Amino acid sequence: MSEAQATSNFIILVPSQDMCSDWTFSGEKGNFRPEAKPKEISDHPNAKFCWSNWCGAHTSSFSFHLIHSSGIKIRCKQFLYDLGPLSALDHAALYDYSPEKMSMFQIADNRVGWLGFDYRNKKACSFYSFGTNVELRVIEGNPSDLLMKELACSFVPYEFESLQGYPTFAQRSYWNRYSTYRYLNILTKYRPPSSLWKVRWPWFNGSHQWLSRDDHGIWENIFVSKMEALSDWSFNSICMLGNPRKPAEIQFLFYPSNGAMHFQLWIRVIDIDQFRPKVEGAQDVPLDSFSNYQPFDVTEWSNATTQFKAASRSAYGPHDVIFNRNNKIVLVHMNAGQCNTLEVMKKITDILTV
């Protein structure tokens, strides 16, 4: 596992020693999928189908099995979701089957996890911790919700004691290293969701460039300088899509300033003339759906200069706020957390618009 951690672009998590007393942990014999160049798949017989466009991507992941003393068997898969903003990134896998049965539970450090069912109608759990997506899927048996929650709450970094100096999102992103993978550029039938609002992935002529926090000129951006007033968040990376001289979209990623990386805050600035679907302004952008499921609450408010609309999955998030600013559509994404309330989002958007 140490070798896998040394070459992966995410932090590998394992159940704590206390939890392992009831589980047979196959982590040392787990399956590590190292990152590799995208493969050409145009001749693949299924290449015409939308999801097969992603088959050529060879992102890194780590998986292992956990066997409980009662015979229950669970598969754990971990990876870095680095395609870009997605406020529902910590539970997107649970929308494939009976999403109305999905429920949230609390984890330490203000984190949350999600219980539901995977595409096989098997009990599953997912959560986001230390910048890593973790999915737990039942292979054999029928564990109680309590057992699944206790297992999820026990996960800790395998060998990381401090995240100080950990590479930025831009440095870790697979899609930064392979930004010219051509299947990102020709997607027409299917574009992945990137918001609770209907803002699908806009690969503007395939040009997107990731930059880290120390790259020249980033700190001059007004959104970054305003966010410096919030001591809770620290700027990490930026992505520019489209023509670098006039980007169609700019994305700013912030992590909590305590360095734990349990949450993501994205600020996206999109040129309204290049926004898809074509709209007159932020107020016209419709809600999106995940596997035809759309349980999102909409809240509207305004300050002295700006009118805002927020889509929320629950009181703890995720929250997506959308508004107009200087002929741009601005989206602010925050994934779910015990302290990630709509009031926190209002505080952030107020700072961005004063």
mmCIF file of C-alpha atoms in Angstrom:
data_model
loop_
_atom_site.group_PDB
_atom_site.id
_atom_site.type_symbol
_atom_site.label_atom_id
_atom_site.label_comp_id
_atom_site.label_asym_id
_atom_site.label_seq_id
_atom_site.Cartn_x
_atom_site.Cartn_y
_atom_site.Cartn_z
ATOM 1 C CA MET A 1 0.000 0.000 0.000
ATOM 2 C CA SER A 2 2.921 2.351 0.649
ATOM 3 C CA GLU A 3 3.984 1.971 -2.971
ATOM 4 C CA ALA A 4 0.462 2.796 -4.134
ATOM 5 C CA GLN A 5 0.355 5.900 -1.929
ATOM 6 C CA ALA A 6 3.698 7.060 -3.295
ATOM 7 C CA THR A 7 2.436 7.084 -6.883
ATOM 8 C CA SER A 8 -1.279 7.927 -6.564
ATOM 9 C CA ASN A 9 -2.709 11.437 -6.890
ATOM 10 C CA PHE A 10 -4.976 11.075 -3.845
ATOM 11 C CA ILE A 11 -4.672 10.165 -0.167
ATOM 12 C CA ILE A 12 -5.402 6.495 0.503
ATOM 13 C CA LEU A 13 -7.745 5.906 3.447
ATOM 14 C CA VAL A 14 -8.178 2.740 5.529
ATOM 15 C CA PRO A 15 -10.401 1.692 8.459
ATOM 16 C CA SER A 16 -8.923 2.442 11.862
ATOM 17 C CA GLN A 17 -7.282 -0.298 13.920
ATOM 18 C CA ASP A 18 -10.244 -0.354 16.313
ATOM 19 C CA MET A 19 -12.613 -1.171 13.470
ATOM 20 C CA CYS A 20 -10.304 -3.790 11.944
ATOM 21 C CA SER A 21 -10.862 -6.146 14.885
ATOM 22 C CA ASP A 22 -14.210 -7.130 13.340
ATOM 23 C CA TRP A 23 -13.069 -7.036 9.730
ATOM 24 C CA THR A 24 -10.586 -8.938 7.590
ATOM 25 C CA PHE A 25 -8.824 -6.170 5.734
ATOM 26 C CA SER A 26 -7.303 -7.033 2.352
ATOM 27 C CA GLY A 27 -5.707 -3.637 1.852
ATOM 28 C CA GLU A 28 -2.178 -4.940 1.441
ATOM 29 C CA LYS A 29 -3.489 -7.149 -1.366
ATOM 30 C CA GLY A 30 -5.706 -4.439 -2.774
ATOM 31 C CA ASN A 31 -5.828 -3.478 -6.411
ATOM 32 C CA PHE A 32 -3.994 -0.270 -7.305
ATOM 33 C CA ARG A 33 -4.722 1.093 -10.762
ATOM 34 C CA PRO A 34 -1.886 3.448 -11.668
ATOM 35 C CA GLU A 35 -2.462 6.460 -13.851
ATOM 36 C CA ALA A 36 -1.710 5.970 -17.550
ATOM 37 C CA LYS A 37 -2.104 7.875 -20.794
ATOM 38 C CA PRO A 38 -5.577 7.898 -22.360
ATOM 39 C CA LYS A 39 -6.060 5.207 -24.976
ATOM 40 C CA GLU A 40 -7.445 5.669 -28.449
ATOM 41 C CA ILE A 41 -10.851 3.957 -28.570
ATOM 42 C CA SER A 42 -12.334 5.173 -31.859
ATOM 43 C CA ASP A 43 -12.301 1.602 -33.238
ATOM 44 C CA HIS A 44 -13.995 0.132 -30.184
ATOM 45 C CA PRO A 45 -17.378 -1.431 -31.142
ATOM 46 C CA ASN A 46 -19.121 0.577 -28.415
ATOM 47 C CA ALA A 47 -17.399 3.875 -29.198
ATOM 48 C CA LYS A 48 -20.642 5.390 -30.496
ATOM 49 C CA PHE A 49 -22.253 5.222 -27.052
ATOM 50 C CA CYS A 50 -21.897 8.195 -24.761
ATOM 51 C CA TRP A 51 -20.336 6.536 -21.702
ATOM 52 C CA SER A 52 -17.777 4.653 -23.817
ATOM 53 C CA ASN A 53 -16.183 8.000 -24.613
ATOM 54 C CA TRP A 54 -14.642 7.797 -21.144
ATOM 55 C CA CYS A 55 -13.259 4.272 -21.568
ATOM 56 C CA GLY A 56 -9.955 5.548 -22.866
ATOM 57 C CA ALA A 57 -9.225 7.559 -19.737
ATOM 58 C CA HIS A 58 -6.902 5.704 -17.378
ATOM 59 C CA THR A 59 -7.211 7.518 -14.062
ATOM 60 C CA SER A 60 -5.750 6.202 -10.824
ATOM 61 C CA SER A 61 -7.801 4.312 -8.227
ATOM 62 C CA PHE A 62 -7.319 1.948 -5.293
ATOM 63 C CA SER A 63 -9.704 -0.800 -4.207
ATOM 64 C CA PHE A 64 -9.826 -3.576 -1.641
ATOM 65 C CA HIS A 65 -12.316 -5.853 0.096
ATOM 66 C CA LEU A 66 -13.449 -5.894 3.707
ATOM 67 C CA ILE A 67 -14.968 -9.071 5.166
ATOM 68 C CA HIS A 68 -16.873 -8.798 8.438
ATOM 69 C CA SER A 69 -16.841 -11.545 11.063
ATOM 70 C CA SER A 70 -20.523 -12.149 10.217
ATOM 71 C CA GLY A 71 -19.649 -12.912 6.586
ATOM 72 C CA ILE A 72 -20.632 -9.551 5.099
ATOM 73 C CA LYS A 73 -18.322 -8.548 2.237
ATOM 74 C CA ILE A 74 -17.827 -4.951 1.121
ATOM 75 C CA ARG A 75 -15.776 -3.530 -1.711
ATOM 76 C CA CYS A 76 -14.058 -0.189 -1.158
ATOM 77 C CA LYS A 77 -12.966 1.971 -4.076
ATOM 78 C CA GLN A 78 -11.076 5.253 -3.730
ATOM 79 C CA PHE A 79 -10.081 7.900 -6.257
ATOM 80 C CA LEU A 80 -9.674 11.601 -6.893
ATOM 81 C CA TYR A 81 -12.618 13.181 -8.709
ATOM 82 C CA ASP A 82 -10.678 15.726 -10.716
ATOM 83 C CA LEU A 83 -12.765 16.400 -13.809
ATOM 84 C CA GLY A 84 -13.758 19.699 -12.222
ATOM 85 C CA PRO A 85 -16.495 21.197 -10.036
ATOM 86 C CA LEU A 86 -19.279 18.906 -8.887
ATOM 87 C CA SER A 87 -21.040 19.830 -5.676
ATOM 88 C CA ALA A 88 -22.600 16.347 -5.458
ATOM 89 C CA LEU A 89 -19.229 14.626 -5.888
ATOM 90 C CA ASP A 90 -19.490 12.858 -2.515
ATOM 91 C CA HIS A 91 -22.690 10.974 -3.386
ATOM 92 C CA ALA A 92 -23.044 11.039 -7.186
ATOM 93 C CA ALA A 93 -22.760 7.230 -7.370
ATOM 94 C CA LEU A 94 -25.949 6.832 -5.315
ATOM 95 C CA TYR A 95 -28.247 8.464 -7.876
ATOM 96 C CA ASP A 96 -28.267 5.417 -10.169
ATOM 97 C CA TYR A 97 -30.912 3.459 -8.231
ATOM 98 C CA SER A 98 -33.666 4.594 -5.829
ATOM 99 C CA PRO A 99 -32.098 7.997 -5.102
ATOM 100 C CA GLU A 100 -35.198 8.940 -3.111
ATOM 101 C CA LYS A 101 -34.021 6.456 -0.445
ATOM 102 C CA MET A 102 -30.684 8.198 -0.012
ATOM 103 C CA SER A 103 -29.906 9.534 3.464
ATOM 104 C CA MET A 104 -27.139 11.565 5.070
ATOM 105 C CA PHE A 105 -25.227 10.823 8.267
ATOM 106 C CA GLN A 106 -22.562 12.666 10.240
ATOM 107 C CA ILE A 107 -18.837 11.932 10.380
ATOM 108 C CA ALA A 108 -16.236 13.632 12.574
ATOM 109 C CA ASP A 109 -14.694 17.001 11.621
ATOM 110 C CA ASN A 110 -18.022 18.313 10.257
ATOM 111 C CA ARG A 111 -18.010 15.777 7.426
ATOM 112 C CA VAL A 112 -21.039 13.856 6.185
ATOM 113 C CA GLY A 113 -21.559 10.523 4.490
ATOM 114 C CA TRP A 114 -24.392 9.182 2.358
ATOM 115 C CA LEU A 115 -26.257 5.867 2.449
ATOM 116 C CA GLY A 116 -28.176 4.564 -0.540
ATOM 117 C CA PHE A 117 -28.100 1.968 -3.293
ATOM 118 C CA ASP A 118 -25.754 1.494 -6.240
ATOM 119 C CA TYR A 119 -26.673 0.658 -9.832
ATOM 120 C CA ARG A 120 -27.143 -3.036 -8.834
ATOM 121 C CA ASN A 121 -29.695 -2.135 -6.146
ATOM 122 C CA LYS A 122 -27.139 -3.155 -3.520
ATOM 123 C CA LYS A 123 -26.635 -1.130 -0.350
ATOM 124 C CA ALA A 124 -23.831 1.389 -0.762
ATOM 125 C CA CYS A 125 -22.208 4.270 1.056
ATOM 126 C CA SER A 126 -20.079 7.150 -0.172
ATOM 127 C CA PHE A 127 -18.218 10.067 1.384
ATOM 128 C CA TYR A 128 -15.482 12.604 0.696
ATOM 129 C CA SER A 129 -12.556 12.938 3.121
ATOM 130 C CA PHE A 130 -9.040 14.381 2.848
ATOM 131 C CA GLY A 131 -9.739 15.169 -0.817
ATOM 132 C CA THR A 132 -10.501 11.520 -1.636
ATOM 133 C CA ASN A 133 -13.754 10.012 -2.884
ATOM 134 C CA VAL A 134 -14.604 6.762 -1.092
ATOM 135 C CA GLU A 135 -17.305 4.334 -2.244
ATOM 136 C CA LEU A 136 -18.356 1.304 -0.168
ATOM 137 C CA ARG A 137 -20.473 -1.256 -2.026
ATOM 138 C CA VAL A 138 -21.970 -4.405 -0.514
ATOM 139 C CA ILE A 139 -20.866 -7.562 -2.341
ATOM 140 C CA GLU A 140 -22.311 -10.199 -0.009
ATOM 141 C CA GLY A 141 -24.715 -10.035 2.926
ATOM 142 C CA ASN A 142 -27.075 -7.360 4.166
ATOM 143 C CA PRO A 143 -25.318 -5.055 6.649
ATOM 144 C CA SER A 144 -27.332 -2.730 8.852
ATOM 145 C CA ASP A 145 -27.229 0.997 8.238
ATOM 146 C CA LEU A 146 -25.435 1.361 11.568
ATOM 147 C CA LEU A 147 -22.658 -1.015 10.530
ATOM 148 C CA MET A 148 -22.146 0.868 7.253
ATOM 149 C CA LYS A 149 -22.036 4.194 9.076
ATOM 150 C CA GLU A 150 -19.569 2.942 11.685
ATOM 151 C CA LEU A 151 -17.299 1.596 8.965
ATOM 152 C CA ALA A 152 -17.382 4.859 7.005
ATOM 153 C CA CYS A 153 -16.666 6.906 10.123
ATOM 154 C CA SER A 154 -13.568 4.832 10.879
ATOM 155 C CA PHE A 155 -11.575 5.682 7.730
ATOM 156 C CA VAL A 156 -8.299 7.559 8.291
ATOM 157 C CA PRO A 157 -5.276 8.334 6.065
ATOM 158 C CA TYR A 158 -2.995 5.322 5.664
ATOM 159 C CA GLU A 159 0.265 7.159 6.304
ATOM 160 C CA PHE A 160 -0.368 10.904 6.079
ATOM 161 C CA GLU A 161 0.185 12.809 9.316
ATOM 162 C CA SER A 162 0.207 16.308 7.812
ATOM 163 C CA LEU A 163 -1.146 17.720 4.561
ATOM 164 C CA GLN A 164 1.135 20.741 4.714
ATOM 165 C CA GLY A 165 2.907 21.086 1.396
ATOM 166 C CA TYR A 166 0.669 18.510 -0.305
ATOM 167 C CA PRO A 167 0.501 19.064 -4.105
ATOM 168 C CA THR A 168 -2.236 21.366 -5.355
ATOM 169 C CA PHE A 169 -5.310 20.162 -7.215
ATOM 170 C CA ALA A 170 -3.801 21.484 -10.444
ATOM 171 C CA GLN A 171 -0.661 19.434 -9.877
ATOM 172 C CA ARG A 172 -2.637 16.276 -9.065
ATOM 173 C CA SER A 173 -5.296 16.468 -11.769
ATOM 174 C CA TYR A 174 -5.189 13.749 -14.428
ATOM 175 C CA TRP A 175 -7.194 15.996 -16.732
ATOM 176 C CA ASN A 176 -4.575 18.693 -16.410
ATOM 177 C CA ARG A 177 -1.902 16.311 -17.674
ATOM 178 C CA TYR A 178 -4.125 15.047 -20.499
ATOM 179 C CA SER A 179 -6.222 18.102 -21.289
ATOM 180 C CA THR A 180 -6.107 17.403 -25.013
ATOM 181 C CA TYR A 181 -7.714 13.964 -24.740
ATOM 182 C CA ARG A 182 -9.914 14.311 -27.769
ATOM 183 C CA TYR A 183 -13.018 12.666 -26.325
ATOM 184 C CA LEU A 184 -13.332 15.595 -23.979
ATOM 185 C CA ASN A 185 -13.708 17.801 -27.022
ATOM 186 C CA ILE A 186 -16.333 15.981 -29.099
ATOM 187 C CA LEU A 187 -18.896 15.002 -26.481
ATOM 188 C CA THR A 188 -22.302 15.894 -27.868
ATOM 189 C CA LYS A 189 -24.801 13.300 -26.632
ATOM 190 C CA TYR A 190 -23.529 13.299 -23.069
ATOM 191 C CA ARG A 191 -21.786 15.946 -21.015
ATOM 192 C CA PRO A 192 -21.286 15.216 -17.314
ATOM 193 C CA PRO A 193 -23.225 17.341 -14.814
ATOM 194 C CA SER A 194 -21.176 19.909 -12.976
ATOM 195 C CA SER A 195 -23.811 21.659 -10.877
ATOM 196 C CA LEU A 196 -27.270 21.302 -9.360
ATOM 197 C CA TRP A 197 -28.147 23.922 -11.964
ATOM 198 C CA LYS A 198 -28.203 22.808 -15.600
ATOM 199 C CA VAL A 199 -24.596 23.644 -16.346
ATOM 200 C CA ARG A 200 -23.095 20.690 -18.156
ATOM 201 C CA TRP A 201 -19.416 20.327 -18.900
ATOM 202 C CA PRO A 202 -18.445 22.914 -21.539
ATOM 203 C CA TRP A 203 -15.259 21.733 -23.232
ATOM 204 C CA PHE A 204 -14.671 24.915 -25.177
ATOM 205 C CA ASN A 205 -12.682 23.653 -28.164
ATOM 206 C CA GLY A 206 -10.831 21.374 -25.802
ATOM 207 C CA SER A 207 -8.709 24.173 -24.404
ATOM 208 C CA HIS A 208 -8.426 24.216 -20.641
ATOM 209 C CA GLN A 209 -5.418 25.094 -18.533
ATOM 210 C CA TRP A 210 -4.860 24.387 -14.857
ATOM 211 C CA LEU A 211 -2.664 26.636 -12.744
ATOM 212 C CA SER A 212 -1.550 26.369 -9.126
ATOM 213 C CA ARG A 213 -1.794 29.011 -6.445
ATOM 214 C CA ASP A 214 1.792 30.159 -6.924
ATOM 215 C CA ASP A 215 1.550 30.739 -10.674
ATOM 216 C CA HIS A 216 2.094 34.333 -11.727
ATOM 217 C CA GLY A 217 -0.897 36.641 -11.863
ATOM 218 C CA ILE A 218 -3.518 34.518 -10.145
ATOM 219 C CA TRP A 219 -3.485 36.512 -6.944
ATOM 220 C CA GLU A 220 -4.436 39.625 -8.891
ATOM 221 C CA ASN A 221 -7.921 38.277 -9.571
ATOM 222 C CA ILE A 222 -10.606 40.157 -7.687
ATOM 223 C CA PHE A 223 -12.426 37.021 -6.509
ATOM 224 C CA VAL A 224 -9.277 35.576 -4.995
ATOM 225 C CA SER A 225 -8.409 38.814 -3.245
ATOM 226 C CA LYS A 226 -11.932 39.107 -1.814
ATOM 227 C CA MET A 227 -11.886 35.535 -0.582
ATOM 228 C CA GLU A 228 -8.711 36.319 1.346
ATOM 229 C CA ALA A 229 -11.005 38.190 3.721
ATOM 230 C CA LEU A 230 -12.505 34.822 4.685
ATOM 231 C CA SER A 231 -9.995 33.128 6.944
ATOM 232 C CA ASP A 232 -11.883 29.822 6.633
ATOM 233 C CA TRP A 233 -10.847 29.224 3.015
ATOM 234 C CA SER A 234 -7.526 29.076 1.180
ATOM 235 C CA PHE A 235 -7.112 29.435 -2.591
ATOM 236 C CA ASN A 236 -5.607 26.324 -4.206
ATOM 237 C CA SER A 237 -5.948 26.154 -8.003
ATOM 238 C CA ILE A 238 -7.497 27.746 -11.048
ATOM 239 C CA CYS A 239 -8.697 26.399 -14.399
ATOM 240 C CA MET A 240 -9.259 28.486 -17.531
ATOM 241 C CA LEU A 241 -11.420 27.115 -20.356
ATOM 242 C CA GLY A 242 -11.460 28.424 -23.899
ATOM 243 C CA ASN A 243 -9.262 31.117 -25.379
ATOM 244 C CA PRO A 244 -6.736 32.179 -22.694
ATOM 245 C CA ARG A 245 -7.069 35.792 -23.884
ATOM 246 C CA LYS A 246 -10.827 35.722 -23.346
ATOM 247 C CA PRO A 247 -11.722 32.618 -21.330
ATOM 248 C CA ALA A 248 -15.215 31.227 -21.722
ATOM 249 C CA GLU A 249 -15.016 30.100 -18.104
ATOM 250 C CA ILE A 250 -12.640 30.516 -15.176
ATOM 251 C CA GLN A 251 -12.840 28.177 -12.186
ATOM 252 C CA PHE A 252 -11.313 28.919 -8.776
ATOM 253 C CA LEU A 253 -10.896 26.136 -6.226
ATOM 254 C CA PHE A 254 -10.597 26.766 -2.485
ATOM 255 C CA TYR A 255 -9.980 24.288 0.328
ATOM 256 C CA PRO A 256 -10.527 24.870 4.050
ATOM 257 C CA SER A 257 -7.626 26.838 5.476
ATOM 258 C CA ASN A 258 -7.070 24.182 8.152
ATOM 259 C CA GLY A 259 -5.668 21.977 5.378
ATOM 260 C CA ALA A 260 -7.953 18.994 5.926
ATOM 261 C CA MET A 261 -9.403 19.049 2.368
ATOM 262 C CA HIS A 262 -12.752 17.622 3.527
ATOM 263 C CA PHE A 263 -14.645 20.279 1.552
ATOM 264 C CA GLN A 264 -14.406 22.076 -1.781
ATOM 265 C CA LEU A 265 -15.512 25.597 -2.589
ATOM 266 C CA TRP A 266 -15.597 26.430 -6.290
ATOM 267 C CA ILE A 267 -16.191 29.860 -7.816
ATOM 268 C CA ARG A 268 -16.960 29.675 -11.537
ATOM 269 C CA VAL A 269 -17.095 32.770 -13.738
ATOM 270 C CA ILE A 270 -18.695 32.099 -17.139
ATOM 271 C CA ASP A 271 -18.929 34.511 -20.055
ATOM 272 C CA ILE A 272 -22.665 34.956 -20.600
ATOM 273 C CA ASP A 273 -22.290 35.083 -24.403
ATOM 274 C CA GLN A 274 -20.684 31.622 -24.361
ATOM 275 C CA PHE A 275 -22.925 30.120 -21.688
ATOM 276 C CA ARG A 276 -24.842 26.960 -22.605
ATOM 277 C CA PRO A 277 -27.777 26.590 -22.538
ATOM 278 C CA LYS A 278 -28.274 30.053 -23.987
ATOM 279 C CA VAL A 279 -29.901 32.288 -21.377
ATOM 280 C CA GLU A 280 -30.507 35.975 -20.768
ATOM 281 C CA GLY A 281 -29.044 35.740 -17.283
ATOM 282 C CA ALA A 282 -28.521 33.614 -14.211
ATOM 283 C CA GLN A 283 -32.208 33.791 -13.271
ATOM 284 C CA ASP A 284 -33.096 31.796 -16.406
ATOM 285 C CA VAL A 285 -30.784 28.825 -15.785
ATOM 286 C CA PRO A 286 -32.941 25.735 -15.057
ATOM 287 C CA LEU A 287 -32.289 23.105 -12.412
ATOM 288 C CA ASP A 288 -30.454 19.989 -13.533
ATOM 289 C CA SER A 289 -31.335 16.425 -12.578
ATOM 290 C CA PHE A 290 -29.269 13.413 -11.591
ATOM 291 C CA SER A 291 -30.624 10.236 -13.197
ATOM 292 C CA ASN A 292 -33.930 12.136 -13.601
ATOM 293 C CA TYR A 293 -33.976 12.895 -9.876
ATOM 294 C CA GLN A 294 -34.417 16.531 -8.940
ATOM 295 C CA PRO A 295 -35.079 16.992 -5.214
ATOM 296 C CA PHE A 296 -33.335 20.337 -4.958
ATOM 297 C CA ASP A 297 -34.770 23.238 -2.974
ATOM 298 C CA VAL A 298 -34.464 26.727 -4.472
ATOM 299 C CA THR A 299 -33.930 29.812 -2.313
ATOM 300 C CA GLU A 300 -33.783 33.397 -3.593
ATOM 301 C CA TRP A 301 -32.435 36.508 -1.880
ATOM 302 C CA SER A 302 -30.658 39.743 -2.731
ATOM 303 C CA ASN A 303 -28.259 42.277 -1.300
ATOM 304 C CA ALA A 304 -27.801 45.918 -2.300
ATOM 305 C CA THR A 305 -26.289 45.036 -5.690
ATOM 306 C CA THR A 306 -27.144 41.470 -6.663
ATOM 307 C CA GLN A 307 -29.950 38.924 -6.806
ATOM 308 C CA PHE A 308 -29.039 35.334 -5.925
ATOM 309 C CA LYS A 309 -30.596 31.892 -6.443
ATOM 310 C CA ALA A 310 -29.422 28.842 -4.528
ATOM 311 C CA ALA A 311 -30.136 25.186 -5.239
ATOM 312 C CA SER A 312 -29.634 22.941 -2.213
ATOM 313 C CA ARG A 313 -29.759 19.179 -1.684
ATOM 314 C CA SER A 314 -30.249 19.482 2.089
ATOM 315 C CA ALA A 315 -29.745 21.927 4.956
ATOM 316 C CA TYR A 316 -26.103 20.804 5.047
ATOM 317 C CA GLY A 317 -25.696 21.053 1.282
ATOM 318 C CA PRO A 318 -24.522 20.663 -1.270
ATOM 319 C CA HIS A 319 -25.369 24.232 -2.217
ATOM 320 C CA ASP A 320 -24.997 25.891 -5.629
ATOM 321 C CA VAL A 321 -25.541 29.663 -5.769
ATOM 322 C CA ILE A 322 -25.907 31.409 -9.115
ATOM 323 C CA PHE A 323 -25.941 35.135 -9.942
ATOM 324 C CA ASN A 324 -24.988 37.752 -12.560
ATOM 325 C CA ARG A 325 -21.908 39.944 -12.290
ATOM 326 C CA ASN A 326 -20.500 42.271 -14.980
ATOM 327 C CA ASN A 327 -21.962 40.346 -17.938
ATOM 328 C CA LYS A 328 -20.820 37.068 -16.395
ATOM 329 C CA ILE A 329 -22.734 34.235 -14.788
ATOM 330 C CA VAL A 330 -21.129 33.286 -11.497
ATOM 331 C CA LEU A 331 -21.668 29.943 -9.768
ATOM 332 C CA VAL A 332 -20.475 29.179 -6.252
ATOM 333 C CA HIS A 333 -20.395 25.479 -5.336
ATOM 334 C CA MET A 334 -19.917 23.937 -1.909
ATOM 335 C CA ASN A 335 -20.202 20.238 -1.148
ATOM 336 C CA ALA A 336 -22.116 18.996 1.878
ATOM 337 C CA GLY A 337 -20.866 19.366 5.443
ATOM 338 C CA GLN A 338 -22.289 19.827 8.918
ATOM 339 C CA CYS A 339 -21.214 23.493 8.931
ATOM 340 C CA ASN A 340 -21.835 24.143 5.229
ATOM 341 C CA THR A 341 -25.174 25.873 5.611
ATOM 342 C CA LEU A 342 -26.884 28.275 3.256
ATOM 343 C CA GLU A 343 -26.030 31.089 5.683
ATOM 344 C CA VAL A 344 -22.351 30.354 5.090
ATOM 345 C CA MET A 345 -22.946 30.593 1.335
ATOM 346 C CA LYS A 346 -24.734 33.921 1.783
ATOM 347 C CA LYS A 347 -21.736 35.257 3.670
ATOM 348 C CA ILE A 348 -19.420 34.171 0.853
ATOM 349 C CA THR A 349 -21.564 35.634 -1.932
ATOM 350 C CA ASP A 350 -21.926 38.916 -0.039
ATOM 351 C CA ILE A 351 -18.150 39.234 0.105
ATOM 352 C CA LEU A 352 -17.874 38.458 -3.611
ATOM 353 C CA THR A 353 -20.361 41.177 -4.596
ATOM 354 C CA VAL A 354 -19.519 44.126 -2.343
#
